Amino acid sequence: MSIAASTLTYFNQDAKSDLHRQDADYHPSIWGDYFLQYASDSKELDMITSPQIETLKKEVSKMIVSANEKPLTKVDLIDSICRLGLQYHFESEIEQVLQQYHNKFVENGEITLEGNLHTLALLFRLFRQEGFRVSPNVFNKFKDVHGNFNESLHVDIEGMLNLYEASHLRVHGEDILDEALVFTSTHLESIATQLSPSLAEQVKYSLRQPLHKGLPRLEARRYISIYQQDPSHNETLLTLAKLDFNMLQKMHQKEFGNITKWWKELDVPKNLPFVRDRIAELCFWILGVYFEPQYSQARTIMMKVISILTIIDDTYDAYGTIDELELFTQAIQRWDISCLDDLPEYMKMCYRLLMKSYEETKEDMRKEGRAYSLHYVIIEFKKIAQAFMTEARWLKRKYIPTTEEYIKVSSVSCCYTLLATTSYIGMGDIATEDIFKWVTNEPKIMKASTVVCRLMDDIVSNEFEQKRDHVASFLECYMKQYGLSKEDAMNECRKRITNAWKDINEECLRPTKVPKPFMMRILNLTRFMDVIYKDEDNFTHAGGVMKEYIEALLVDLVPI
């Protein structure tokens, strides 16, 4: 019998009963079966583009390590490579050059290179992006005798933009970068209407979406168009960026197609109609975590896990009764297929799917000698079920917890530690057991990421969720605990999000607790929240910018 075979009959019977259940009123899938067309092998197309890509990569590699280029020119080249989404091809070359520049132009943490605001802000940002510890004191030279940034800087749009972008990599105690953010934001916003249309568009976009907090693939797709319009662009670099983007797109389309096929076979919209049908959006979420070819297996594992997690989340949040949820929570704690007999029929599909996916992944990892990784995923699943259950009990009792209680539980129920842990499973031999112990032991960067996830979600989801019975958000908890207004609670959220980003930036500086690839997974998970939950919950309400983003990365080819 298939996983979905016996669910629908029970669900329909239950829906007709007198049992009161919630109705979250989620809209149907935007994409339907669109990506099914890609659920086939595309190696032939990949083979056509690969030789040309390899030739171009060799040319770009020579450019990076060339001793003939001036430092200021090389800095611009490296920035273009990173922003075009090509950094993953040239990690060692970029590291080599930046290490040389750090050795030559940084003394006791201070940048000594002479240059204009554009160059110094760009160099500072590149150093910080790569984890080098450099002081922002270099920007003091752009202040007046009163300690304020020179008003004359407002005519240097390029320099202001670079200082603005650099300020988003600040850590705690860097007042000069806090000041730089306010100064550049204020001035760029005030002069945007006086600029040329193309420059005004860049300024407005940057003010809305800082580069450091953007999703790498989306930023690359956008920058390819901007770079092409630059009269001084490097044709080799531009061609490589376009070919590489389109080649990766074919790989990603195939992955989306295969997961869509898997989802369609489950027939979740029919069997579990209370669940958000967002398989394309879930796949996009994971594409934001890593896009590189070597992580294809990791993405597939993670796409299935986040899909199952969404079913579980919506079961707790929008359908299950308190008694049913107690049974499901107990089943998760036992983690045994024999628990099926204790569950309602509609829950059996989800539980059976969870057990099956776990066993399949465990077998794959056993063959690679890394079955230990699944142990840590199970631990996180159990924590999440307990957190979901706690929130369900709070809702049942109409209990509004303190902010401390709320953060303790919701930092687990946001599921980001589970997603980070899962993201490591398919990353190969570098994902040792120590890595899994680290990520599941509440490291500072993980705690900060969960704060960003939970509070950004709360800010944009509050109004929609409170239209039905829903557990109190941070906003309600804060307002009740301190007797303050909703606007005060929103400001507290934003303050905590800002501080969490500073924690993340600090943890990404060398020496890091774990290798950079593992920090990047957490950073990218956090970036997803900034991009998708900036103004509204664009995952739940997926017909707006989410649709545009998926089209940009998975539908539209870059014209060569």
XYZ file of C-alpha atoms in Angstrom:
560
model
C 0.000 0.000 0.000
C 1.355 3.470 -0.874
C 1.940 6.081 1.804
C -1.064 8.114 0.668
C -3.400 5.236 -0.159
C -5.683 5.142 2.864
C -5.680 8.778 3.924
C -8.344 10.466 1.818
C -11.312 8.343 2.912
C -10.605 9.043 6.564
C -9.974 12.739 5.931
C -13.291 13.181 4.134
C -15.160 11.366 6.883
C -13.455 13.448 9.516
C -14.184 16.681 7.665
C -17.896 15.873 7.731
C -17.944 15.136 11.452
C -18.904 17.559 14.213
C -15.278 17.822 15.327
C -14.200 21.480 15.275
C -11.022 22.123 13.386
C -9.318 25.304 12.286
C -9.271 26.608 8.729
C -6.080 28.461 7.879
C -7.379 29.385 4.413
C -4.118 28.897 2.500
C -4.272 29.592 -1.229
C -3.576 26.671 -3.631
C -0.247 26.038 -5.333
C 0.936 28.707 -7.758
C 3.082 26.271 -9.740
C 1.091 23.039 -9.831
C 2.879 20.484 -12.040
C 5.004 23.044 -13.888
C 8.360 21.596 -12.846
C 7.390 18.016 -13.722
C 8.608 18.711 -17.267
C 12.165 18.841 -15.915
C 12.052 15.492 -14.114
C 14.396 13.917 -16.671
C 18.090 13.667 -17.458
C 19.679 16.764 -18.988
C 23.311 15.639 -19.232
C 23.459 16.199 -22.987
C 22.859 19.936 -22.629
C 25.319 20.142 -19.752
C 28.011 18.474 -21.850
C 27.564 21.083 -24.586
C 28.218 24.024 -22.262
C 30.833 22.533 -19.924
C 33.942 22.703 -22.207
C 33.352 26.388 -22.932
C 32.845 27.076 -19.243
C 36.095 25.308 -18.358
C 38.017 27.380 -20.921
C 36.579 30.631 -19.569
C 37.289 29.586 -15.975
C 40.979 29.166 -16.803
C 41.083 32.665 -18.286
C 39.397 34.215 -15.244
C 41.671 32.298 -12.875
C 44.692 33.841 -14.604
C 43.166 37.302 -14.216
C 42.744 36.850 -10.471
C 46.298 35.713 -9.727
C 47.980 37.979 -12.295
C 50.748 40.087 -10.770
C 50.271 42.800 -13.387
C 46.971 44.131 -12.072
C 47.020 47.043 -9.624
C 45.486 46.270 -6.193
C 42.571 48.654 -6.743
C 41.741 47.050 -10.091
C 42.036 43.561 -8.606
C 39.638 44.445 -5.798
C 36.995 45.479 -8.342
C 37.581 42.263 -10.300
C 37.111 40.072 -7.225
C 33.963 41.959 -6.273
C 32.521 41.428 -9.758
C 33.338 37.711 -9.639
C 31.588 37.358 -6.283
C 28.542 39.377 -7.284
C 28.160 37.471 -10.564
C 27.796 34.242 -8.578
C 31.139 32.805 -9.707
C 33.011 32.839 -6.407
C 32.525 29.107 -5.862
C 34.771 28.431 -8.880
C 37.623 30.562 -7.561
C 37.649 30.153 -3.780
C 41.371 29.371 -3.547
C 42.462 32.147 -5.933
C 40.357 34.774 -4.143
C 41.621 33.582 -0.762
C 45.209 33.801 -2.024
C 44.854 37.387 -3.268
C 42.962 38.675 -0.229
C 45.474 37.017 2.099
C 48.279 38.775 0.208
C 46.461 42.104 0.494
C 45.770 41.510 4.173
C 49.462 40.831 4.767
C 50.475 43.922 2.789
C 47.816 46.509 3.596
C 46.655 45.633 7.123
C 48.696 46.371 10.261
C 47.320 45.521 13.696
C 43.884 45.198 12.136
C 44.019 48.647 10.494
C 43.765 49.024 6.704
C 46.750 51.137 5.570
C 46.034 51.248 1.829
C 45.493 54.756 0.485
C 42.347 55.105 -1.560
C 38.995 56.780 -2.019
C 35.795 55.848 -0.199
C 34.698 53.457 -2.940
C 37.919 51.440 -2.847
C 38.361 51.319 0.916
C 34.729 50.441 1.627
C 34.841 47.731 -1.027
C 38.110 46.290 0.295
C 36.737 46.351 3.848
C 33.598 44.493 2.739
C 35.569 41.852 0.826
C 37.843 41.286 3.823
C 34.858 40.924 6.141
C 33.021 38.642 3.689
C 35.999 36.304 3.747
C 36.249 36.423 7.522
C 39.317 38.645 7.902
C 39.332 40.749 11.058
C 39.846 44.352 9.981
C 38.986 47.542 11.816
C 36.454 50.041 10.434
C 38.616 52.905 11.741
C 39.805 53.447 8.159
C 36.541 55.348 7.627
C 37.485 58.000 10.205
C 39.411 59.793 7.459
C 36.061 60.616 5.864
C 34.826 62.487 8.952
C 35.044 66.188 9.783
C 36.468 67.818 12.903
C 33.148 67.322 14.686
C 33.226 63.559 14.181
C 30.518 63.522 11.529
C 30.839 62.079 8.048
C 31.739 64.789 5.540
C 28.670 66.193 3.828
C 30.702 66.410 0.613
C 30.536 62.611 0.382
C 26.928 62.763 -0.741
C 28.053 63.471 -4.328
C 30.135 60.260 -4.338
C 27.260 57.872 -5.031
C 29.492 54.881 -5.714
C 31.453 55.467 -2.527
C 28.282 55.953 -0.495
C 26.792 52.732 -1.849
C 29.924 50.790 -0.957
C 30.046 52.261 2.542
C 26.353 51.432 2.956
C 26.955 47.818 1.898
C 30.042 47.551 4.120
C 28.107 48.770 7.166
C 25.907 45.658 7.074
C 28.895 43.511 8.074
C 29.305 45.357 11.367
C 29.653 43.644 14.725
C 28.882 44.819 18.258
C 30.736 47.923 19.399
C 31.430 49.324 15.935
C 29.741 52.688 16.381
C 31.349 54.118 13.270
C 29.559 51.547 11.101
C 26.271 52.179 12.897
C 26.769 55.858 12.055
C 27.770 54.999 8.487
C 24.556 53.053 7.965
C 22.403 55.967 9.132
C 24.446 58.513 7.164
C 24.464 56.601 3.873
C 20.844 55.443 4.131
C 19.616 58.981 4.785
C 21.614 60.603 1.998
C 21.068 57.911 -0.616
C 17.335 57.989 0.007
C 17.201 61.774 -0.285
C 19.050 61.968 -3.622
C 17.643 58.863 -5.323
C 15.142 60.931 -7.313
C 17.941 63.145 -8.678
C 19.931 60.287 -10.212
C 19.789 58.698 -13.635
C 17.084 56.015 -13.904
C 19.558 53.106 -13.842
C 21.554 54.452 -10.880
C 18.374 55.406 -9.028
C 17.136 51.840 -9.450
C 20.383 50.446 -8.009
C 20.199 52.799 -5.031
C 16.558 51.984 -4.287
C 17.230 48.260 -4.564
C 20.261 48.391 -2.258
C 18.354 50.385 0.353
C 15.673 47.713 0.306
C 17.957 44.681 0.010
C 21.542 44.975 1.291
C 23.940 42.702 -0.572
C 25.152 40.936 2.580
C 21.606 39.918 3.504
C 20.555 38.930 -0.016
C 20.266 35.418 -1.449
C 23.400 34.753 -3.555
C 21.569 33.340 -6.598
C 19.072 36.190 -6.760
C 21.844 38.735 -6.335
C 23.867 37.065 -9.095
C 20.943 37.045 -11.520
C 20.300 40.708 -10.917
C 23.962 41.707 -11.120
C 24.496 39.962 -14.465
C 22.115 42.504 -16.023
C 23.754 45.444 -14.231
C 27.282 44.313 -15.114
C 26.351 43.918 -18.773
C 25.301 47.574 -18.916
C 28.655 48.713 -17.494
C 30.764 49.950 -20.460
C 33.927 48.728 -18.713
C 32.690 45.165 -18.140
C 34.968 42.215 -18.881
C 33.429 40.175 -21.700
C 35.081 36.925 -20.584
C 33.706 37.308 -17.085
C 30.236 38.232 -18.322
C 30.043 35.276 -20.716
C 31.184 32.872 -18.010
C 28.570 34.230 -15.603
C 25.774 33.757 -18.139
C 26.793 30.247 -19.197
C 27.354 29.167 -15.609
C 23.996 30.541 -14.483
C 22.137 28.731 -17.257
C 24.008 25.481 -16.637
C 23.188 25.579 -12.936
C 19.596 26.456 -13.763
C 19.245 23.196 -15.723
C 20.539 21.247 -12.733
C 18.192 23.052 -10.361
C 15.218 22.567 -12.694
C 15.864 18.843 -12.708
C 16.024 18.767 -8.901
C 12.778 20.735 -8.660
C 11.207 18.359 -11.181
C 12.177 15.245 -9.257
C 10.901 16.618 -5.948
C 7.683 17.806 -7.617
C 7.190 14.262 -8.929
C 7.730 12.862 -5.421
C 5.241 15.384 -3.977
C 2.679 14.656 -6.682
C 2.815 10.934 -5.908
C 1.961 11.773 -2.297
C -0.972 13.877 -3.544
C -0.821 16.090 -0.472
C -3.387 18.648 -1.755
C -6.039 15.925 -1.915
C -5.000 13.775 1.034
C -4.046 16.574 3.426
C -5.814 19.701 2.135
C -5.056 21.664 5.313
C -1.343 21.673 4.395
C 0.217 24.555 2.456
C 0.909 23.243 -1.052
C 4.235 24.984 -1.534
C 6.632 22.401 -2.948
C 8.238 24.796 -5.465
C 8.643 27.445 -2.770
C 10.170 24.902 -0.382
C 12.659 23.849 -3.052
C 13.489 27.517 -3.622
C 14.115 27.860 0.134
C 16.714 25.109 -0.039
C 18.234 26.532 -3.212
C 18.875 29.611 -1.094
C 20.882 27.505 1.353
C 23.247 26.164 -1.307
C 23.199 26.270 -5.082
C 26.576 24.737 -5.959
C 26.697 21.530 -8.083
C 28.505 19.489 -5.427
C 25.540 19.905 -3.070
C 22.899 18.387 -5.341
C 22.428 15.337 -3.106
C 22.324 17.577 -0.035
C 19.594 19.704 -1.593
C 17.476 16.666 -2.430
C 17.706 15.393 1.149
C 16.890 18.799 2.552
C 14.000 19.420 0.151
C 12.269 16.262 1.338
C 12.865 17.058 4.992
C 11.506 20.604 4.765
C 8.467 19.312 2.854
C 7.682 16.772 5.569
C 8.338 19.434 8.187
C 5.743 21.701 6.564
C 3.153 18.925 6.777
C 3.954 18.456 10.457
C 3.947 22.212 11.124
C 0.531 22.700 9.521
C -0.840 19.662 11.352
C 0.064 21.232 14.698
C -0.738 24.768 13.626
C -3.902 24.466 11.579
C -5.662 21.108 11.886
C -4.853 18.621 14.649
C -6.845 18.506 17.874
C -4.951 18.708 21.131
C -5.485 14.993 21.841
C -4.319 13.985 18.365
C -1.267 16.186 18.678
C -0.360 14.593 22.011
C -0.409 11.196 20.276
C 1.695 12.458 17.386
C 4.217 14.055 19.747
C 4.555 10.777 21.636
C 5.068 8.938 18.344
C 7.865 11.318 17.338
C 9.543 10.793 20.715
C 9.416 7.021 20.269
C 10.529 7.203 16.608
C 9.245 3.751 15.747
C 7.024 2.654 12.863
C 4.965 0.588 15.311
C 3.516 3.886 16.597
C 1.322 4.028 13.486
C -1.361 1.991 15.224
C -1.835 4.752 17.806
C -2.368 7.581 15.311
C -5.445 8.927 13.492
C -5.519 7.915 9.835
C -4.598 11.327 8.435
C -1.513 11.459 10.675
C -0.349 8.035 9.553
C 0.567 9.315 6.099
C 2.907 11.941 7.531
C 4.455 9.624 10.118
C 4.956 6.834 7.592
C 6.548 9.310 5.186
C 8.877 10.596 7.904
C 10.019 7.096 8.858
C 10.481 6.052 5.217
C 12.520 9.127 4.292
C 14.665 8.702 7.377
C 15.424 5.062 6.575
C 16.265 5.860 2.947
C 18.618 8.667 3.912
C 20.188 6.585 6.668
C 20.923 3.820 4.167
C 22.532 6.300 1.761
C 24.673 7.718 4.558
C 25.555 4.239 5.824
C 27.082 3.460 2.429
C 29.205 6.587 2.788
C 30.169 5.784 6.381
C 28.255 8.739 7.842
C 25.078 7.230 9.275
C 25.839 9.055 12.552
C 24.450 12.253 11.002
C 20.862 10.973 11.181
C 21.085 10.585 14.956
C 21.361 14.363 15.327
C 18.500 15.016 12.913
C 16.233 12.763 14.986
C 17.183 14.647 18.154
C 16.162 17.925 16.506
C 12.896 16.467 15.188
C 12.020 15.371 18.722
C 12.796 18.842 20.089
C 10.586 20.422 17.432
C 7.649 18.122 18.171
C 7.911 19.004 21.854
C 8.060 22.729 21.025
C 5.073 22.466 18.670
C 3.184 20.630 21.408
C 4.021 23.262 23.996
C 2.652 25.943 21.687
C -0.497 23.891 21.058
C -1.052 23.624 24.821
C -0.512 27.370 25.201
C -3.158 27.973 22.550
C -5.576 25.553 24.182
C -5.184 27.367 27.515
C -5.175 30.837 25.878
C -1.856 31.309 27.654
C 0.417 34.202 26.721
C 3.960 33.372 27.871
C 6.666 35.805 28.883
C 9.054 36.835 26.121
C 11.725 34.652 27.724
C 9.445 31.603 27.673
C 8.370 32.409 24.149
C 11.886 32.754 22.713
C 13.036 29.552 24.414
C 10.280 27.515 22.743
C 9.886 29.384 19.460
C 13.608 29.319 18.705
C 13.129 25.553 18.457
C 9.736 25.577 16.730
C 11.061 27.853 13.968
C 12.904 24.684 12.859
C 16.100 26.430 11.788
C 18.429 24.283 13.892
C 16.892 21.185 12.314
C 17.290 22.675 8.838
C 20.915 23.631 9.485
C 21.630 20.153 10.857
C 19.918 18.550 7.866
C 21.849 20.772 5.456
C 25.091 19.142 6.609
C 24.002 15.574 5.870
C 24.828 15.572 2.172
C 27.968 17.708 2.355
C 30.389 14.795 2.251
C 33.295 13.776 4.424
C 33.965 17.287 5.737
C 30.736 16.951 7.751
C 32.291 15.037 10.637
C 30.384 14.045 13.744
C 31.968 16.964 15.600
C 30.212 19.319 13.186
C 26.828 17.821 14.080
C 27.620 18.015 17.789
C 28.523 21.673 17.340
C 25.384 22.752 15.454
C 22.994 20.926 17.802
C 24.638 22.419 20.895
C 23.207 25.938 20.395
C 26.259 27.789 19.021
C 25.951 31.565 19.021
C 25.450 31.859 15.254
C 22.655 29.279 15.336
C 20.871 31.015 18.205
C 21.133 34.326 16.368
C 19.746 32.796 13.181
C 16.727 31.415 15.030
C 16.062 34.864 16.503
C 16.048 36.437 13.031
C 13.844 33.637 11.717
C 11.285 33.775 14.491
C 11.010 37.537 14.883
C 10.903 38.385 11.174
C 8.172 35.779 10.769
C 6.269 37.207 13.737
C 6.413 40.773 12.418
C 4.897 39.946 9.027
C 2.643 37.004 9.962
C 1.004 38.436 13.052
C -2.044 40.009 11.435
C -2.887 36.977 9.254
C -2.359 34.436 12.036
C -4.374 36.323 14.630
C -7.447 36.200 12.360
C -7.849 32.637 13.641
C -6.938 30.879 16.868
C -3.165 30.975 16.924
C -0.482 30.872 19.585
C 0.607 34.328 20.736
C 3.503 35.832 18.811
C 6.443 37.713 20.307
C 4.433 40.910 19.800
C 1.545 39.816 22.049
C 3.966 38.412 24.632
C 5.988 41.629 24.773
C 2.919 43.892 24.876
C 1.387 41.947 27.757
C 4.608 41.565 29.746
C 5.599 45.235 29.577
C 2.235 46.934 29.012
C 3.495 48.587 25.844
C 2.092 49.213 22.365
C 2.368 47.059 19.278
C 4.742 49.594 17.739
C 6.986 49.303 20.811
C 6.956 45.524 20.393
C 7.819 45.861 16.696
C 10.749 48.126 17.553
C 11.989 45.584 20.094
C 11.813 42.899 17.408
C 13.846 45.025 15.008
C 16.410 45.785 17.714
C 16.852 42.089 18.487
C 17.110 41.256 14.782
C 19.831 43.893 14.341
C 21.780 42.505 17.301
C 21.362 38.956 16.013
C 22.886 39.954 12.675
C 25.841 41.455 14.528
C 26.277 38.132 16.334
C 26.189 36.284 13.014
C 28.756 38.637 11.483
C 31.030 38.228 14.499
C 30.827 34.442 14.397
C 31.802 34.419 10.710
C 35.121 36.148 11.444
C 38.271 34.063 11.695
C 39.063 31.877 13.441
C 35.624 30.289 13.108
C 34.440 27.423 15.278
C 33.845 25.243 12.190
C 34.932 25.481 8.528
C 33.374 28.226 6.407
C 30.999 25.975 4.364
C 29.060 25.131 7.533
C 28.808 28.760 8.625
C 27.535 29.648 5.153
C 24.573 27.285 5.450
C 23.393 29.111 8.563
C 24.115 32.518 7.044
C 22.108 31.628 3.931
C 19.184 30.313 5.972
C 19.147 33.664 7.752
C 19.367 35.551 4.469
C 16.265 33.729 3.245
C 14.262 35.249 6.080
C 15.476 38.756 5.263
C 14.538 38.361 1.599
C 11.253 36.440 1.819
C 9.843 37.792 5.104
C 10.852 41.428 4.683
C 7.381 42.928 4.157
C 5.050 39.942 4.379
C 5.097 36.151 4.620
C 5.911 35.518 0.968
C 6.111 31.786 1.580
C 2.537 31.362 2.798
C 1.288 34.062 0.395
C 3.401 32.964 -2.550
C 1.853 34.819 -5.475
C 3.935 37.992 -5.287
C 7.701 38.389 -5.092
C 8.208 34.684 -4.376
C 6.760 33.864 -7.795
C 8.990 36.496 -9.403
C 12.072 35.084 -7.687
C 11.329 31.515 -8.749
C 10.771 32.671 -12.323
C 14.086 34.542 -12.288
C 16.072 31.520 -11.115
C 14.136 28.528 -12.439
C 12.178 29.628 -15.503
C 13.893 32.435 -17.399
C 17.188 31.725 -19.137
C 19.841 34.432 -19.138
C 20.185 35.617 -22.756
C 23.695 34.860 -24.001
